[in-house]
Coordinates of C-alpha atoms in Angstrom, one line a residue:
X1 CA -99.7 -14.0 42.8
X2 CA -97.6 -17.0 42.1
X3 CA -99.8 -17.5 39.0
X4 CA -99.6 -14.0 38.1
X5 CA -96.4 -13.9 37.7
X6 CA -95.6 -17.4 36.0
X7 CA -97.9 -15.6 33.5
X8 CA -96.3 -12.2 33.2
X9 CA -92.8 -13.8 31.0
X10 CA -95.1 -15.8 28.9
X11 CA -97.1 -12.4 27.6
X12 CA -93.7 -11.1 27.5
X13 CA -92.5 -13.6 25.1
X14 CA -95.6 -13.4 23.3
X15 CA -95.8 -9.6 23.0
X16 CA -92.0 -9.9 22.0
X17 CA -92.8 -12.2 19.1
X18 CA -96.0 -10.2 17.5
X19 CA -94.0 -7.2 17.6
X20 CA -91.7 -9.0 15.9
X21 CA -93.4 -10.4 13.0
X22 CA -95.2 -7.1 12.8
X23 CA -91.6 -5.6 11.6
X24 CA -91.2 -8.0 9.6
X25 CA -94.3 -7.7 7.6
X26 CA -94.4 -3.9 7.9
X27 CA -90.9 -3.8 6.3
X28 CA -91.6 -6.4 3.8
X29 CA -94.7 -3.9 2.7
X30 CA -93.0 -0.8 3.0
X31 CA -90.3 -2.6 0.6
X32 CA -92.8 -3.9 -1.5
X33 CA -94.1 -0.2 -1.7
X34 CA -90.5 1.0 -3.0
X35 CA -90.1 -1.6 -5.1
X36 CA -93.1 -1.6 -7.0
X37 CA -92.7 2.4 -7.5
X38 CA -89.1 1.3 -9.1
X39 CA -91.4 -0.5 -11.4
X40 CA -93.8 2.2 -12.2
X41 CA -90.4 5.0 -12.8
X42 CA -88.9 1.9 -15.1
X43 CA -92.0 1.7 -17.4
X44 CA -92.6 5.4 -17.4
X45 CA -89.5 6.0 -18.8
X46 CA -89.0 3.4 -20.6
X47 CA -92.0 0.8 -21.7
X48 CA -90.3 -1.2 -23.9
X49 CA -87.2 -1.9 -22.2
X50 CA -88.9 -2.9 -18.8
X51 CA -90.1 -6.2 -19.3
X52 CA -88.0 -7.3 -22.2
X53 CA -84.2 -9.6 -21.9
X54 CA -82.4 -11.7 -23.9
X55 CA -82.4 -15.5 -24.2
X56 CA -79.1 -17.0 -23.3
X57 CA -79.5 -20.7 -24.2
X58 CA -76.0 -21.2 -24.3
X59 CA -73.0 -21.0 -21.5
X60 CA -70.4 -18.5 -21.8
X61 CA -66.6 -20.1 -22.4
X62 CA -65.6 -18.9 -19.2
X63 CA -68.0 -21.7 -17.4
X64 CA -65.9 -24.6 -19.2
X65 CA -62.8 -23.3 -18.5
X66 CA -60.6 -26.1 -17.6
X67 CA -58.1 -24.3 -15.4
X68 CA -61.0 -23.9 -13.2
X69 CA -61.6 -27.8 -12.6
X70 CA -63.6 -30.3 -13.2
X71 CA -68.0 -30.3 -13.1
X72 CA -69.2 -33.0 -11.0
X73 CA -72.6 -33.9 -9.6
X74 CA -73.3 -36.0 -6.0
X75 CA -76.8 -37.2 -5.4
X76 CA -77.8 -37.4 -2.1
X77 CA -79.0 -40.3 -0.4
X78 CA -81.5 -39.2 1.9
X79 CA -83.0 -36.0 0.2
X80 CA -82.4 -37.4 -3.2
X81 CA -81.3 -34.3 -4.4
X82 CA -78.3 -33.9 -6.9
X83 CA -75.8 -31.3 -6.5
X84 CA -73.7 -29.8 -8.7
X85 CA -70.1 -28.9 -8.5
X86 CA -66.9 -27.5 -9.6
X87 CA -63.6 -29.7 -7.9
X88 CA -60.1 -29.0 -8.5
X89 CA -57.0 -30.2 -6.8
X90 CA -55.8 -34.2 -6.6
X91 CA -58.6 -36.7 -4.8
X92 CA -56.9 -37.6 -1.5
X93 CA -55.8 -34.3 -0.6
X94 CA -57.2 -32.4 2.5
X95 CA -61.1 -31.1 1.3
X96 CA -61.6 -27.1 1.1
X97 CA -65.6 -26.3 0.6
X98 CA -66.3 -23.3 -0.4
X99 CA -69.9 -22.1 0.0
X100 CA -71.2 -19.0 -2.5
X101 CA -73.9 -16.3 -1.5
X102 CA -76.3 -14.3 -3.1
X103 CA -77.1 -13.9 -6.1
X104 CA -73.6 -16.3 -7.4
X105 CA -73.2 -19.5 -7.5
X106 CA -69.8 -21.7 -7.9
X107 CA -68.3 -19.1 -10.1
X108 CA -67.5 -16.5 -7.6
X109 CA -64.7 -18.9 -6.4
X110 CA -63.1 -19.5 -9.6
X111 CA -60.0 -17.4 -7.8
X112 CA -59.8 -19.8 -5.2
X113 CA -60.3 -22.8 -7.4
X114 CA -56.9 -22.1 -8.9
X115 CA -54.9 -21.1 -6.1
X116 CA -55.9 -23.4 -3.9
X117 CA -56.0 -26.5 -5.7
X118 CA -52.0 -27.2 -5.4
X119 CA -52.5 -28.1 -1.7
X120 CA -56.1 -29.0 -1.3
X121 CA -58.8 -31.0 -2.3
X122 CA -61.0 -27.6 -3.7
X123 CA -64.7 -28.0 -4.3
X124 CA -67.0 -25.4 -4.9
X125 CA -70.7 -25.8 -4.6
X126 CA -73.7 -24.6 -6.4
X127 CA -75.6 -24.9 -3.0
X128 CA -79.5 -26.5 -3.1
X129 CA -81.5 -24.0 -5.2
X130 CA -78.7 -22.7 -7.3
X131 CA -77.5 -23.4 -11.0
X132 CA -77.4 -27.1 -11.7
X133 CA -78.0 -28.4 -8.3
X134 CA -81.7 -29.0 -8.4
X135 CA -84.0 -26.7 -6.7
X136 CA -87.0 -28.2 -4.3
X137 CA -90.7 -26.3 -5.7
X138 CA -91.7 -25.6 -1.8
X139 CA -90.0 -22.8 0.5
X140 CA -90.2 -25.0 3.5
X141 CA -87.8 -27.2 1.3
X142 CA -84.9 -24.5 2.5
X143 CA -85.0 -24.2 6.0
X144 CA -81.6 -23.3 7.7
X145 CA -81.7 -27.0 9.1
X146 CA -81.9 -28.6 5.7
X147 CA -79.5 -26.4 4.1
X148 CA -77.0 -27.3 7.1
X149 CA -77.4 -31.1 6.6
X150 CA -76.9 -30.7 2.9
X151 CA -73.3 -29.8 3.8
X152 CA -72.9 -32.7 6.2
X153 CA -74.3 -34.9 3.6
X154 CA -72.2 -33.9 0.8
X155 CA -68.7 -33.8 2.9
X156 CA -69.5 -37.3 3.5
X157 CA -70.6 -38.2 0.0
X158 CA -67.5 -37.0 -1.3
X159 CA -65.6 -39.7 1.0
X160 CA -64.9 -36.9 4.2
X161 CA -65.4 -36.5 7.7
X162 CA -63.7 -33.1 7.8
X163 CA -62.4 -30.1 5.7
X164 CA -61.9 -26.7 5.7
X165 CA -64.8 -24.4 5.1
X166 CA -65.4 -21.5 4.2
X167 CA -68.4 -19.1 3.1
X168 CA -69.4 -16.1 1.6
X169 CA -72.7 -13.7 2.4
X170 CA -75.0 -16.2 2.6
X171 CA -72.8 -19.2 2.3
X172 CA -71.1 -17.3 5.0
X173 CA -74.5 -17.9 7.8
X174 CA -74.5 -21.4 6.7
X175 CA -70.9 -22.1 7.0
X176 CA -71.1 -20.4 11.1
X177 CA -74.2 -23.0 11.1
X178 CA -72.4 -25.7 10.2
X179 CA -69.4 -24.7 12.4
X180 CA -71.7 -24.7 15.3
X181 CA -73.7 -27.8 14.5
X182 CA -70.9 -30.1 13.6
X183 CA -67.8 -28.7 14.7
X184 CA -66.2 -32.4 14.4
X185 CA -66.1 -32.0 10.8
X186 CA -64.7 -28.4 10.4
X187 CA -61.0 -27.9 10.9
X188 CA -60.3 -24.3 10.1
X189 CA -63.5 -21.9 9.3
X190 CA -63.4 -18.7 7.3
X191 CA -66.1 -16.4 6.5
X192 CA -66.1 -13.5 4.1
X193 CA -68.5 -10.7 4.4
X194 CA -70.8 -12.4 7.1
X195 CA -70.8 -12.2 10.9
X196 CA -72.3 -14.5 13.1
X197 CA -75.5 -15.1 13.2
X198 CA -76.5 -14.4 16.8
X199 CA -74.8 -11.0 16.0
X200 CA -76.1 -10.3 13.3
X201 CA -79.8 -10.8 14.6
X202 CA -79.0 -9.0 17.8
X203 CA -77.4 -5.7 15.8
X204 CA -80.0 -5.9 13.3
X205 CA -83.0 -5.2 15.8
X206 CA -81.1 -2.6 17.0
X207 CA -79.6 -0.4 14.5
X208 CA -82.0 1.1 12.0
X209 CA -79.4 1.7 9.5
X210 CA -78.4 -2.2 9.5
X211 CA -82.3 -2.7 9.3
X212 CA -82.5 -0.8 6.1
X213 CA -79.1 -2.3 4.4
X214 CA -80.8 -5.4 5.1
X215 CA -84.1 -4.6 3.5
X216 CA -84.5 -7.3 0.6
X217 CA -84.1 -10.3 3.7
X218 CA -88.0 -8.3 4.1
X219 CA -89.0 -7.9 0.7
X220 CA -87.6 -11.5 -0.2
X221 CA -90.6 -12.7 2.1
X222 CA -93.0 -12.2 -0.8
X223 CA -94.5 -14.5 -3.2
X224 CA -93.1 -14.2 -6.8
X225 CA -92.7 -10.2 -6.8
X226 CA -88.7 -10.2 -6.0
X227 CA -88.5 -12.9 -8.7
X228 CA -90.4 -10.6 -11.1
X229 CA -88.2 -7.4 -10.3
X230 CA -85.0 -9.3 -10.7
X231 CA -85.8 -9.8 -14.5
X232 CA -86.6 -6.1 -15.8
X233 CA -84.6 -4.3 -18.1
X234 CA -83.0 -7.8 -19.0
X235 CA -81.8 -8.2 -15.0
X236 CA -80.4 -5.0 -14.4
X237 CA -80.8 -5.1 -10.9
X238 CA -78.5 -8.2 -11.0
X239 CA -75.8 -6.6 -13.4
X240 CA -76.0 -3.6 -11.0
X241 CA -75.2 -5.4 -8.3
X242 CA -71.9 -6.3 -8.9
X243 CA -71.1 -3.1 -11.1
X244 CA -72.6 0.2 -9.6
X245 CA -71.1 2.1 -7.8
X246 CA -73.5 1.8 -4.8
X247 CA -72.9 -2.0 -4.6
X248 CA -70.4 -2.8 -6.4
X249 CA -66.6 -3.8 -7.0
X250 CA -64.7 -0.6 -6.9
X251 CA -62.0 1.0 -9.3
X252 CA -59.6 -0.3 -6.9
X253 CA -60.8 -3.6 -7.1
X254 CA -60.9 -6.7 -9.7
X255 CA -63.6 -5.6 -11.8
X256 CA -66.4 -8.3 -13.5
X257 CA -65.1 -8.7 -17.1
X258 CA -68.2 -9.3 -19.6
X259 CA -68.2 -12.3 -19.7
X260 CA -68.1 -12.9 -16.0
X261 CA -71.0 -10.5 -15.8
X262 CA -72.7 -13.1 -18.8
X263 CA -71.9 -15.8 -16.8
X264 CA -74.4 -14.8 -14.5
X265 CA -77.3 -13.3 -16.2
X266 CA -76.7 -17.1 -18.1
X267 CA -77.5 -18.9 -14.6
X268 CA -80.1 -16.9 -13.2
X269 CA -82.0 -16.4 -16.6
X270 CA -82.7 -19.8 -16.9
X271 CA -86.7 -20.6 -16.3
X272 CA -87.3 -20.8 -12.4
X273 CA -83.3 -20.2 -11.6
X274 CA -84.0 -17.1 -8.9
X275 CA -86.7 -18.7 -6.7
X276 CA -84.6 -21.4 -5.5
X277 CA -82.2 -18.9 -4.3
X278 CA -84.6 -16.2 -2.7
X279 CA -86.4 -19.1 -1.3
X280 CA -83.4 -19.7 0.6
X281 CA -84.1 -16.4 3.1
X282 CA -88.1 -16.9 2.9
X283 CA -87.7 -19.0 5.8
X284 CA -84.9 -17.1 8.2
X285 CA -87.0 -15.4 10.7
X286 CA -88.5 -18.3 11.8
X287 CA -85.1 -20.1 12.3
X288 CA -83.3 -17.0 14.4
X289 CA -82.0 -17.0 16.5
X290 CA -80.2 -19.8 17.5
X291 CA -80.0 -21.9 20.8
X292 CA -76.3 -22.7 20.5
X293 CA -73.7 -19.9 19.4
X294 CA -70.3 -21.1 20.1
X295 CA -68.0 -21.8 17.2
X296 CA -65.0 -23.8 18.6
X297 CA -62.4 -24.3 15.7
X298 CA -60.1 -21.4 14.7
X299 CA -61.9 -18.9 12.4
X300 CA -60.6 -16.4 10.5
X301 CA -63.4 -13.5 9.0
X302 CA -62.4 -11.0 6.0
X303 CA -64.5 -8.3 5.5
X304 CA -64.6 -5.2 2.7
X305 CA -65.2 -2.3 4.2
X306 CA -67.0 -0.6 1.4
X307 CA -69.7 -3.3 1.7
X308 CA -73.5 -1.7 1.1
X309 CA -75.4 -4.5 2.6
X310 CA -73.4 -5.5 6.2
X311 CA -71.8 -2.8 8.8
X312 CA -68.0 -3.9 9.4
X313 CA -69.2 -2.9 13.1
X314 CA -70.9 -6.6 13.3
X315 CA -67.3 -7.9 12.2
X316 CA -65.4 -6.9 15.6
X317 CA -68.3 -8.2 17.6
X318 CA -68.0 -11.5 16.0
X319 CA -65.0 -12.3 17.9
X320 CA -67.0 -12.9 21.2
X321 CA -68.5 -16.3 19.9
X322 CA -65.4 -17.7 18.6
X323 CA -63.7 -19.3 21.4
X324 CA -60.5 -20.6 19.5
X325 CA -57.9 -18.4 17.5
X326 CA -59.9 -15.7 15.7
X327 CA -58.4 -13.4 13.5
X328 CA -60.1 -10.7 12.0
X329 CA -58.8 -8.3 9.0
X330 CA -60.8 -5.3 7.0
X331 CA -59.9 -4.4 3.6
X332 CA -60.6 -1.0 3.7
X333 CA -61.4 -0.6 -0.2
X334 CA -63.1 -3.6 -0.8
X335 CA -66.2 -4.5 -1.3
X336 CA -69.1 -7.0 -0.1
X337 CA -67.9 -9.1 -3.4
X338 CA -64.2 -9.6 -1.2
X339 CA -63.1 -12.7 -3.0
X340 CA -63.7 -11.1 -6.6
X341 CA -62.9 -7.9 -5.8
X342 CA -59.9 -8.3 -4.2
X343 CA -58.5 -12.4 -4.9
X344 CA -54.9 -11.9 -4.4
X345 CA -55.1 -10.1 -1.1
X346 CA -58.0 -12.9 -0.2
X347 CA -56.1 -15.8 -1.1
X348 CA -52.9 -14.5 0.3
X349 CA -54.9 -14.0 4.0
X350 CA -56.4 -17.2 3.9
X351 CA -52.6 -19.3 3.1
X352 CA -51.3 -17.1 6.1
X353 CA -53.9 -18.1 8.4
X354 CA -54.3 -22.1 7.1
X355 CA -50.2 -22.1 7.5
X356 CA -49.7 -20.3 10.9
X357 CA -52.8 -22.5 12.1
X358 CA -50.2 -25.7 11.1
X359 CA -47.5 -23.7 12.7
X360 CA -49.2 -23.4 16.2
X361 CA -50.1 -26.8 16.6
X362 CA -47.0 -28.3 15.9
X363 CA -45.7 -25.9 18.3

């Protein structure tokens, strides 16, 4: 009997697993299945158009715009990779990291860069995979645990032992990682658009609507297909992204100019750009979830209510793993692009919280 049940949580576990990896490959085929009937409406209607774009060999002004900061690479001792980023702000001062999601890449912080850069230390990252950082050819290559250590490497490559961080979407999951990882080397955290990541797995297996928002994590798991979708009709699906209504930034909202929007079909179009980036969620469900969950430095999470990929429901639940100061706010017209869409009211929040933060300790 004793036997018997020493066995039972073992099948339990193993039951638990194959059902899960049976969603997972279920989902990515039934997303395969939408995607590739997306394909067949798109050269139905229009043959021509479907597999042609245009060849941008050159970068749009708004990539060497000095206001922004300076470019500047790091290579990395142990992985030997070289990373590529954009700093602003006097050497010396305290460091700010800011981490991009998906698809962007330093860009989508160019607000930040220049409102920031009068106190701190800024530095925005084109994480491993993206634009000029270089991209590793395998997908084991982007396991949460190297993309984690890539942030530890970097902070002390650039002469730190601690700044403030803060993510976005994707950047967002590593930033909690890091948080969790190495609190000793993050001061203040603040995530935009991105729970934590023991919530988010826990919600996701058990609201079907969150399931569905979070349908290309599934269809991401495939071999060269998501790569292949991303560049018909000249990458619409990326230009939609940040300008349909669907997805989108709103009328409200600080809307892409063209030549943000250039900026980046320029990045992604480049030969190989997109599977660094998609490689980076081809390996998350064997990393989740996670053994430690505790974040214990003072965290502030915005979040845009009108965001089509991540329920703001996830956002209040967040709070329970945060055991500092945790403040929360929803913008109620925003989108999941928060820090475009809506910089002032962004970079406002985040002064508020990094000043009352200073405010309470020397209290």
């Amino acid at each position: 009997m004793a036997r018997l049940r020493a066995r039972r949580p073992r099948v339990m576990v193993a039951a638990r697993a194959l059902l899960f990896w049976a969603l997972v490959y279920s989902y990515c085929g039934v997303c395969a299945c939408i995607a590739g009937l997306r394909l067949l409406w798109s050269i139905g209607r229009r043959p021509g158009d479907t597999f042609r774009w245009v060849v941008r060999e050159n970068p749009p002004a708004c990539l060497n715009d000095p206001s922004l900061g300076t470019h500047c690479y790091v290579r990395i001792k142990d992985s030997g990779l070289r990373f590529h980023y954009v700093a602003a702000g006097e050497r010396g001062k305290p460091l700010m990291l800011l981490l991009h999601g998906f698809p962007e890449f330093w860009y989508s912080w160019r607000h930040q860069l220049r409102e920031f850069k009068s106190e701190y230390r800024v530095v925005a990252l084109d994480l491993r995979g993206y634009g000029e950082t270089d991209a590793p050819s395998h997908k084991e290559n982007y396991k949460l645990d190297c993309l984690i250590t890539d942030i530890k490497d970097i902070l002390e490559s650039l002469g730190y032992n601690k700044c403030v961080l803060v993510g976005h979407d994707w950047g967002g999951m590593i930033a909690w990682l890091v948080a969790i990882c190495y609190p000793e080397m993050v001061t203040k955290l603040i995530v935009v658009n991105f729970p934590h990541p023991s919530v988010f797995t826990e919600y996701i297996l058990r609201h079907p609507s969150q399931l569905i928002k979070s349908g290309y994590y599934f269809f991401f798991q495939m071999p060269w297909f998501p790569e292949f979708m991303f560049t018909l009709n000249d990458f619409k699906v990326l230009k939609s992204l940040f300008t349909s209504q669907a997805t989108g930034i709103g009328r409200k909202g600080c809307r892409l100019t063209a030549e943000d929007i250039e900026a980046y079909l320029y990045v992604f179009s480049q030969p190989g750009a997109l599977t660094g980036p998609i490689n980076h969620y081809r390996n998350i469900f064997s990393c989740l979830p996670l053994q430690h969950h505790e974040v214990i430095m003072p965290t502030l999470l915005l979040w845009g209510e009108r965001d089509a990929f991540m329920e703001v429901e996830m956002a209040e639940i967040t709070r329970i793993y945060v055991k500092n100061h945790f403040r929360l706010t929803i913008l109620s017209e925003a989108s999941h692009w928060l820090q475009q869409d809506q910089p002032d009211i962004v970079n406002k929040l985040i002064w508020t919280f990094l000043k009352e933060e200073t405010i309470r300790k020397r209290e």
